[in-house]
PDB file of C-alpha atoms in Angstrom:
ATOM      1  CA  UNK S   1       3.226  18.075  79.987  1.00 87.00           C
ATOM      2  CA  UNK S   2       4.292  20.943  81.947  1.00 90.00           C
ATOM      3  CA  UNK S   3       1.385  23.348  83.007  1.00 93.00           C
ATOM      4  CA  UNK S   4       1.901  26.936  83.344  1.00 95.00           C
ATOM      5  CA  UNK S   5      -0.499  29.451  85.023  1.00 92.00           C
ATOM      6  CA  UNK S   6       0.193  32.914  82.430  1.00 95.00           C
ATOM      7  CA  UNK S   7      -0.729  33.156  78.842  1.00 97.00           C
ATOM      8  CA  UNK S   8       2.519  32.702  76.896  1.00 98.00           C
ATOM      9  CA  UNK S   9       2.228  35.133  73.278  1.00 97.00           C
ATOM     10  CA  UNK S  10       4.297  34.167  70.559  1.00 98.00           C
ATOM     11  CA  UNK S  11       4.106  35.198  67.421  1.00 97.00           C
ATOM     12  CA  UNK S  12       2.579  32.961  64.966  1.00 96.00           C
ATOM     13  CA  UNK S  13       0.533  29.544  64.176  1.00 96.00           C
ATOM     14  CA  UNK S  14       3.501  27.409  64.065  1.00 96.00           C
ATOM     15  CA  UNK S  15       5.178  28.108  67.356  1.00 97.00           C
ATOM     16  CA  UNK S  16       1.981  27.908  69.117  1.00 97.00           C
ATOM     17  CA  UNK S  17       1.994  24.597  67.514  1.00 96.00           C
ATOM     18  CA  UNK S  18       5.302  23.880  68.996  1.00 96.00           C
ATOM     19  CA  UNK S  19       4.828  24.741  72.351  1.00 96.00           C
ATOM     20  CA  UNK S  20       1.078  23.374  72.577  1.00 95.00           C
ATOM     21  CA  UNK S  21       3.206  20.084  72.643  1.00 95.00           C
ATOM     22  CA  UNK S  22       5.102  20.501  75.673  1.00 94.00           C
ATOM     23  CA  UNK S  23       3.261  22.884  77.850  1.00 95.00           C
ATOM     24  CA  UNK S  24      -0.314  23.178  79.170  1.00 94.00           C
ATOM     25  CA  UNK S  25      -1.471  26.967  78.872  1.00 95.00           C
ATOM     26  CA  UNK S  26      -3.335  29.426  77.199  1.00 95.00           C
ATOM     27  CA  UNK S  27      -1.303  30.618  74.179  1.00 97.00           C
ATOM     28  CA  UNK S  28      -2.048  33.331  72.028  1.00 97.00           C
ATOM     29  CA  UNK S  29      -0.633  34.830  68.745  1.00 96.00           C
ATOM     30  CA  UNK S  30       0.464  38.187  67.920  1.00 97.00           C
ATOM     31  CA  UNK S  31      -0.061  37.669  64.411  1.00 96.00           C
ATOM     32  CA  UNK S  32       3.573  38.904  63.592  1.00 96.00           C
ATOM     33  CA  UNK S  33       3.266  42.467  62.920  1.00 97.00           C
ATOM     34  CA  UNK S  34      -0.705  42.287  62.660  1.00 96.00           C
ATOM     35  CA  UNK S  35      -0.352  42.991  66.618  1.00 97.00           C
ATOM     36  CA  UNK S  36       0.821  46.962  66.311  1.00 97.00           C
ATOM     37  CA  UNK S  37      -2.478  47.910  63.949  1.00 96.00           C
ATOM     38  CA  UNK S  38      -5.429  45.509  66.014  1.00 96.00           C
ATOM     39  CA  UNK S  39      -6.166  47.953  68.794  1.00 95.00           C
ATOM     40  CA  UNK S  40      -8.986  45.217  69.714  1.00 94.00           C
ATOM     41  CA  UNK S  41      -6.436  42.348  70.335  1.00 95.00           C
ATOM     42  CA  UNK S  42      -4.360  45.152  72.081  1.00 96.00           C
ATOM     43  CA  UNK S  43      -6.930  45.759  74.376  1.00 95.00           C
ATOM     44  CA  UNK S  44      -8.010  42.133  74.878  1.00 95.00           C
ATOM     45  CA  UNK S  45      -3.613  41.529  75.518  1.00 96.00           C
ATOM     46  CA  UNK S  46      -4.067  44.050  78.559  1.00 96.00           C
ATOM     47  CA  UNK S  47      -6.994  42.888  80.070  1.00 94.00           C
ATOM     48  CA  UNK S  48      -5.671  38.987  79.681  1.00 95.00           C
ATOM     49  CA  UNK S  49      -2.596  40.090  81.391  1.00 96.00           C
ATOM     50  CA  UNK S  50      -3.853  42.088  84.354  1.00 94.00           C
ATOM     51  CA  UNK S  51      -5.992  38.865  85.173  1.00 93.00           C
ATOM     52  CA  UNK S  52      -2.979  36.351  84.341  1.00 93.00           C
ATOM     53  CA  UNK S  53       0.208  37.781  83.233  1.00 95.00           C
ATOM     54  CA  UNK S  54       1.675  36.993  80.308  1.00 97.00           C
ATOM     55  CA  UNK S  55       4.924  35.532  79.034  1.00 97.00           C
ATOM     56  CA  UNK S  56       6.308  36.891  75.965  1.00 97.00           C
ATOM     57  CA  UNK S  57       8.357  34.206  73.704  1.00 97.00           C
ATOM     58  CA  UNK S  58       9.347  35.831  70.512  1.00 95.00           C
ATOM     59  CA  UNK S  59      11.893  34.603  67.707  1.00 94.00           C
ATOM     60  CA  UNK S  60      15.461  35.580  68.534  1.00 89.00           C
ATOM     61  CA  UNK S  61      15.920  37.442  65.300  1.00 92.00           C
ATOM     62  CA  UNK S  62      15.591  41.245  64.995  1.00 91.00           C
ATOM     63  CA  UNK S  63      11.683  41.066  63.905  1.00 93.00           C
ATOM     64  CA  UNK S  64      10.885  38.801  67.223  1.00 93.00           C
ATOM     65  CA  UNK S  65      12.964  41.817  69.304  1.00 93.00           C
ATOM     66  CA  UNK S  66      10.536  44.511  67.457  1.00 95.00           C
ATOM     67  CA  UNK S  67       7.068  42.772  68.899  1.00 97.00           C
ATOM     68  CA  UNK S  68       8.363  41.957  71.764  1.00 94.00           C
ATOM     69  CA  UNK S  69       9.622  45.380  72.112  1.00 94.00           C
ATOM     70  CA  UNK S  70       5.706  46.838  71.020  1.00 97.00           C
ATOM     71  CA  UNK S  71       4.201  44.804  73.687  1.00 97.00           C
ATOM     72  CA  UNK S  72       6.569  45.674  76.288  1.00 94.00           C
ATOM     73  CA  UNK S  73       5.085  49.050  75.789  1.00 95.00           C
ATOM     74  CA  UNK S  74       1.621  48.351  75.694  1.00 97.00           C
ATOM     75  CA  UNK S  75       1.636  45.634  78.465  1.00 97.00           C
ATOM     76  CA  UNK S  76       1.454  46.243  82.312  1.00 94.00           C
ATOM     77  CA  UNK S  77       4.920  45.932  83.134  1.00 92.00           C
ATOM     78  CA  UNK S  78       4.294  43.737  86.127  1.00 94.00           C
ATOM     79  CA  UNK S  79       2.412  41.541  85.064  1.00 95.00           C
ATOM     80  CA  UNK S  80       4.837  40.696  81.842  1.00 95.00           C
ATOM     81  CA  UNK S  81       7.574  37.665  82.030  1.00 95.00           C
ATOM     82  CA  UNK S  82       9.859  37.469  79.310  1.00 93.00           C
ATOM     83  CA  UNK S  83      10.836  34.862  78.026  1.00 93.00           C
ATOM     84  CA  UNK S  84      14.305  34.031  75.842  1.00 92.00           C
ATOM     85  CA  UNK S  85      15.342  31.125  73.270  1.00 91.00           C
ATOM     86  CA  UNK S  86      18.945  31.470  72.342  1.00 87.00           C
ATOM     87  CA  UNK S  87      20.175  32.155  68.750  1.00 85.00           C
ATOM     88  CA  UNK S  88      21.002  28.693  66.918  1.00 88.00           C
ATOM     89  CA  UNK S  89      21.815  29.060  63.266  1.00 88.00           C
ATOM     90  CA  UNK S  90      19.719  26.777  61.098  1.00 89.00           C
ATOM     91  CA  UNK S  91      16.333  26.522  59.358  1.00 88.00           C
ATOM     92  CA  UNK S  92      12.964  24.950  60.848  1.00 88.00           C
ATOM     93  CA  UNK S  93      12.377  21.820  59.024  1.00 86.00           C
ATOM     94  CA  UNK S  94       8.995  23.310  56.990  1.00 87.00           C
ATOM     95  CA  UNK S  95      10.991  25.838  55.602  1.00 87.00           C
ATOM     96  CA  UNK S  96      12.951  25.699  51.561  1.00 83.00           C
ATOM     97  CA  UNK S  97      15.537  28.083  53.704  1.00 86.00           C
ATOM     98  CA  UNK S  98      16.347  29.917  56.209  1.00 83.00           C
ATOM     99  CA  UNK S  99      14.849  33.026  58.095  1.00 85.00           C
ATOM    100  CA  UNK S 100      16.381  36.465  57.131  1.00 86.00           C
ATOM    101  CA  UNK S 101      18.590  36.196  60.112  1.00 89.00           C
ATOM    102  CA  UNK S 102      19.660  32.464  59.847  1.00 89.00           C
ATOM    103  CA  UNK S 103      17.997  31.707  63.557  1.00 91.00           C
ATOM    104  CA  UNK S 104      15.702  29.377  64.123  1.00 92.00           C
ATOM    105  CA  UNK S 105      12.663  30.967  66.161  1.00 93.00           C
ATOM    106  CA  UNK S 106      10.193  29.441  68.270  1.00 96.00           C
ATOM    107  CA  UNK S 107       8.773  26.319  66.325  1.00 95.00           C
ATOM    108  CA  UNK S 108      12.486  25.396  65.740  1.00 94.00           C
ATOM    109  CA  UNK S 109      13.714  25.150  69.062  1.00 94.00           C
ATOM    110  CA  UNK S 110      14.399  21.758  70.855  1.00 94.00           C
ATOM    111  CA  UNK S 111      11.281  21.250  73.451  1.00 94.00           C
ATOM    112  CA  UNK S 112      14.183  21.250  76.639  1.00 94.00           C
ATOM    113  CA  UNK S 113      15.386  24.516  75.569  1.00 93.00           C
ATOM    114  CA  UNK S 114      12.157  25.711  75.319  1.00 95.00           C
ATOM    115  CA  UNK S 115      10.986  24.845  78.380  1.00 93.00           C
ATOM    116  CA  UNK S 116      14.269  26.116  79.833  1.00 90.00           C
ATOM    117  CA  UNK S 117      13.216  29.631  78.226  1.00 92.00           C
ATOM    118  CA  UNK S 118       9.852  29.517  80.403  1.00 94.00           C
ATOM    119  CA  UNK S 119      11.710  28.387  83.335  1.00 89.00           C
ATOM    120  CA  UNK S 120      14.118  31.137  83.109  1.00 87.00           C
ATOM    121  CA  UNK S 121      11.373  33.916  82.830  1.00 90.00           C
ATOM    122  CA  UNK S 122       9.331  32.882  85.785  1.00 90.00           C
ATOM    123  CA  UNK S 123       6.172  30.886  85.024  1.00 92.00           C
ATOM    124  CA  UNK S 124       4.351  29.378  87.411  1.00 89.00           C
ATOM    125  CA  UNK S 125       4.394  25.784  86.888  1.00 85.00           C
ATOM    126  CA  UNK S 126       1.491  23.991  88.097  1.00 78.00           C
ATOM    127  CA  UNK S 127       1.303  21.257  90.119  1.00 60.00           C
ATOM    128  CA  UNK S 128      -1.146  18.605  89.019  1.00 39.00           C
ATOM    129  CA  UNK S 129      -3.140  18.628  92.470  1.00 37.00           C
ATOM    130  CA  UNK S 130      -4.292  21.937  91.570  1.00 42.00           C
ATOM    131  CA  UNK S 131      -8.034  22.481  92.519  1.00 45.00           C
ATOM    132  CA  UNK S 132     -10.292  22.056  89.012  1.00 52.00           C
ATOM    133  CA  UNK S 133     -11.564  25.420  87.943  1.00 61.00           C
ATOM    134  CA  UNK S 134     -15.324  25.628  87.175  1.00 77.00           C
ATOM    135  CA  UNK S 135     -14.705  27.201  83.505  1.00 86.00           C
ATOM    136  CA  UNK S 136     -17.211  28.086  80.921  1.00 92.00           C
ATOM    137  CA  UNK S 137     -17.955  25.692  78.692  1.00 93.00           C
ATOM    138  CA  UNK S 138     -19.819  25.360  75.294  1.00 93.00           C
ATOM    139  CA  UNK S 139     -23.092  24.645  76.712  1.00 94.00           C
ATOM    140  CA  UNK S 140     -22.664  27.862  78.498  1.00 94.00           C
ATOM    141  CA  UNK S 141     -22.495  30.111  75.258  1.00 94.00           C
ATOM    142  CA  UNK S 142     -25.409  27.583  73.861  1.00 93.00           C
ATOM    143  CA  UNK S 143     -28.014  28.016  76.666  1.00 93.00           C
ATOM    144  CA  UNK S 144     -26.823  31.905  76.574  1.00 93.00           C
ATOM    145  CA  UNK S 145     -27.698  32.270  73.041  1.00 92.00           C
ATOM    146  CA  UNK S 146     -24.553  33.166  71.577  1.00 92.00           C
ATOM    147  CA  UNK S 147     -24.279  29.833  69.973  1.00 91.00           C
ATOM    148  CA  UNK S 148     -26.719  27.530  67.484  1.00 90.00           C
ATOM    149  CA  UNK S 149     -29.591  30.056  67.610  1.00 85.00           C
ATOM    150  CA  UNK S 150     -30.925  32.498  64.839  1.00 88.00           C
ATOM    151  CA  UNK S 151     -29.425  35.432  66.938  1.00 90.00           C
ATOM    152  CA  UNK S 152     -26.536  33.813  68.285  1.00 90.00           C
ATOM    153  CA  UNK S 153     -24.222  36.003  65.893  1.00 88.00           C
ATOM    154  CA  UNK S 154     -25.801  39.281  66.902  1.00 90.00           C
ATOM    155  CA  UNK S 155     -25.781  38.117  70.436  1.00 90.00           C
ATOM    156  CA  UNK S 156     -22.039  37.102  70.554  1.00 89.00           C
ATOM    157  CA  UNK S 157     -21.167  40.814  68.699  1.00 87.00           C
ATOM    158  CA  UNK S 158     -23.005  42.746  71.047  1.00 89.00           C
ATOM    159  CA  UNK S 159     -20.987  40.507  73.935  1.00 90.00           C
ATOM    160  CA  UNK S 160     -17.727  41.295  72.145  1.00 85.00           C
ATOM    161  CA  UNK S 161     -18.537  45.068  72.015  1.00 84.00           C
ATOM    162  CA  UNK S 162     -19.896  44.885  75.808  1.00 86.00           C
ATOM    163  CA  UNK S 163     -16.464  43.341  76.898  1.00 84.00           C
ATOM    164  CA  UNK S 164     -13.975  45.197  74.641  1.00 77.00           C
ATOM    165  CA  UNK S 165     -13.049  41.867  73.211  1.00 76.00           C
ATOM    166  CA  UNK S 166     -11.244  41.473  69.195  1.00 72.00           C
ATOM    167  CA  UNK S 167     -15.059  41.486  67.217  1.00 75.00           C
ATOM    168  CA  UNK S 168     -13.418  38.265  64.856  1.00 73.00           C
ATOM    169  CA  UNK S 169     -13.065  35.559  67.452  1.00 74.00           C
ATOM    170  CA  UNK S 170     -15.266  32.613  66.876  1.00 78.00           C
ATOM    171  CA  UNK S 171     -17.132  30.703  69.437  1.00 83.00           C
ATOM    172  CA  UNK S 172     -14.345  28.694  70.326  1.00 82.00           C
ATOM    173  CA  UNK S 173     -12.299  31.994  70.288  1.00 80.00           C
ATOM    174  CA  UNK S 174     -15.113  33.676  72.350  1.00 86.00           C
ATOM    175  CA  UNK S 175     -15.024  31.029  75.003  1.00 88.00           C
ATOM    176  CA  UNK S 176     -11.176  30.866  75.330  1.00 81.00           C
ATOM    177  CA  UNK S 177     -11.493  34.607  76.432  1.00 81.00           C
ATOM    178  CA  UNK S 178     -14.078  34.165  78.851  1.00 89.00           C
ATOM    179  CA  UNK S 179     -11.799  31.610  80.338  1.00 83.00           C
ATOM    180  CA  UNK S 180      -9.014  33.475  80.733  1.00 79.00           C
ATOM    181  CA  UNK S 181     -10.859  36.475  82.223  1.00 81.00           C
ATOM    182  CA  UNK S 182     -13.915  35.741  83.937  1.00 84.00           C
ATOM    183  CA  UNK S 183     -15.120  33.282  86.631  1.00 86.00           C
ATOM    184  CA  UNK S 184     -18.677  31.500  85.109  1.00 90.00           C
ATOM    185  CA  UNK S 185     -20.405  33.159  88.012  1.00 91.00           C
ATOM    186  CA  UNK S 186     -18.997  36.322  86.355  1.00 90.00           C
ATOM    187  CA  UNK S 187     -19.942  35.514  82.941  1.00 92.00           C
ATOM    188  CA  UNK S 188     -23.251  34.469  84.358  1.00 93.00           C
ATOM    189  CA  UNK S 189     -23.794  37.811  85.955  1.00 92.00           C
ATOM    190  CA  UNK S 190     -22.747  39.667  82.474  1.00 92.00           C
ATOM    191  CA  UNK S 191     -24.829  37.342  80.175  1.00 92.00           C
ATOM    192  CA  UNK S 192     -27.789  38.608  82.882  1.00 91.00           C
ATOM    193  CA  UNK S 193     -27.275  42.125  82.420  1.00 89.00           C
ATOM    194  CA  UNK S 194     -27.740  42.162  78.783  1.00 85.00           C
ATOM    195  CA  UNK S 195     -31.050  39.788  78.693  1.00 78.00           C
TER     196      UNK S 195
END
């Protein structure tokens, strides 16, 4: 499994599916078109890709072009990789036929020309030896109150609001997030300030 530093966005369940498979790395969905009307997971998009960068791996087909085209324009343009698959005619293998198009997207792509696609854009593959991050964990949220606890709901809103983050993530959601953005000490230091 190959591990790669930025978040990679694609655009729905099944190719995150895909590429969970082969690659070792945050990956987040775009929801198809749900991305252009969910200012909160806009905002949450640009503050995961000042901290990390992001690689954007849409379909090939004209819808894929559209969101990637939307978060070009809402992304900081340096911190944004993009990444291509190439158009193969066919149908993904869940699927009674094929897309609009005829292309397979994401989820149908062979895992070597995926990885290929990442390659090409720039990640930063990790090396194995890399020193082990010390990353928030469930406990974290637990002994914080935002999990388990009569409050823990309340608590975890008002910690979404405080941090600009998409108010629908669940716990496992929430501590993704923090992952990707803040340090524990950091998270530490914010759970403080709002005891």
């Amino acid at each position: 499994m190959v591990k790669v530093r930025e978040v990679i966005l694609v655009e729905g369940r099944y190719d995150k599916n895909t590429l969970r498979q082969l690659v070792d790395a945050p990956i987040l969905e775009t929801k198809g078109f749900g991305i252009f009307k969910n200012r909160q997971m806009q905002a949450y998009l640009r503050e995961v890709a000042q901290k990390r960068g992001v690689i954007i791996l849409t379909d090939a087909d004209g819808a894929g072009f559209v969101i990637r085209n939307f978060l070009k324009g809402i992304l900081p343009k340096e911190q944004v990789k993009h990444a291509y698959i190439p158009d193969v005619y066919g149908k993904e293998r869940r699927k009674a036929a094929p897309g609009k198009e005829g292309k397979l997207g994401v989820e149908g792509m062979k895992p070597e020309t995926l990885l290929e696609a990442l390659r090409r854009a720039g990640a930063t593959l990790e090396g194995e030896a890399s020193a082990p991050r010390n990353e928030i964990t469930k406990l974290d949220l637990y002994e914080a109150g935002l999990t388990g606890g009569a409050n823990s709901a309340a608590k975890r809103k008002a910690l979404l609001d405080k941090l600009r983050l998409p108010e629908r993530l669940s716990a496992n959601g929430l501590l993704e997030a923090l992952n990707l953005i803040y340090t524990k000490e950091s998270f530490l230091a914010i759970i403080e300030e709002l005891s």
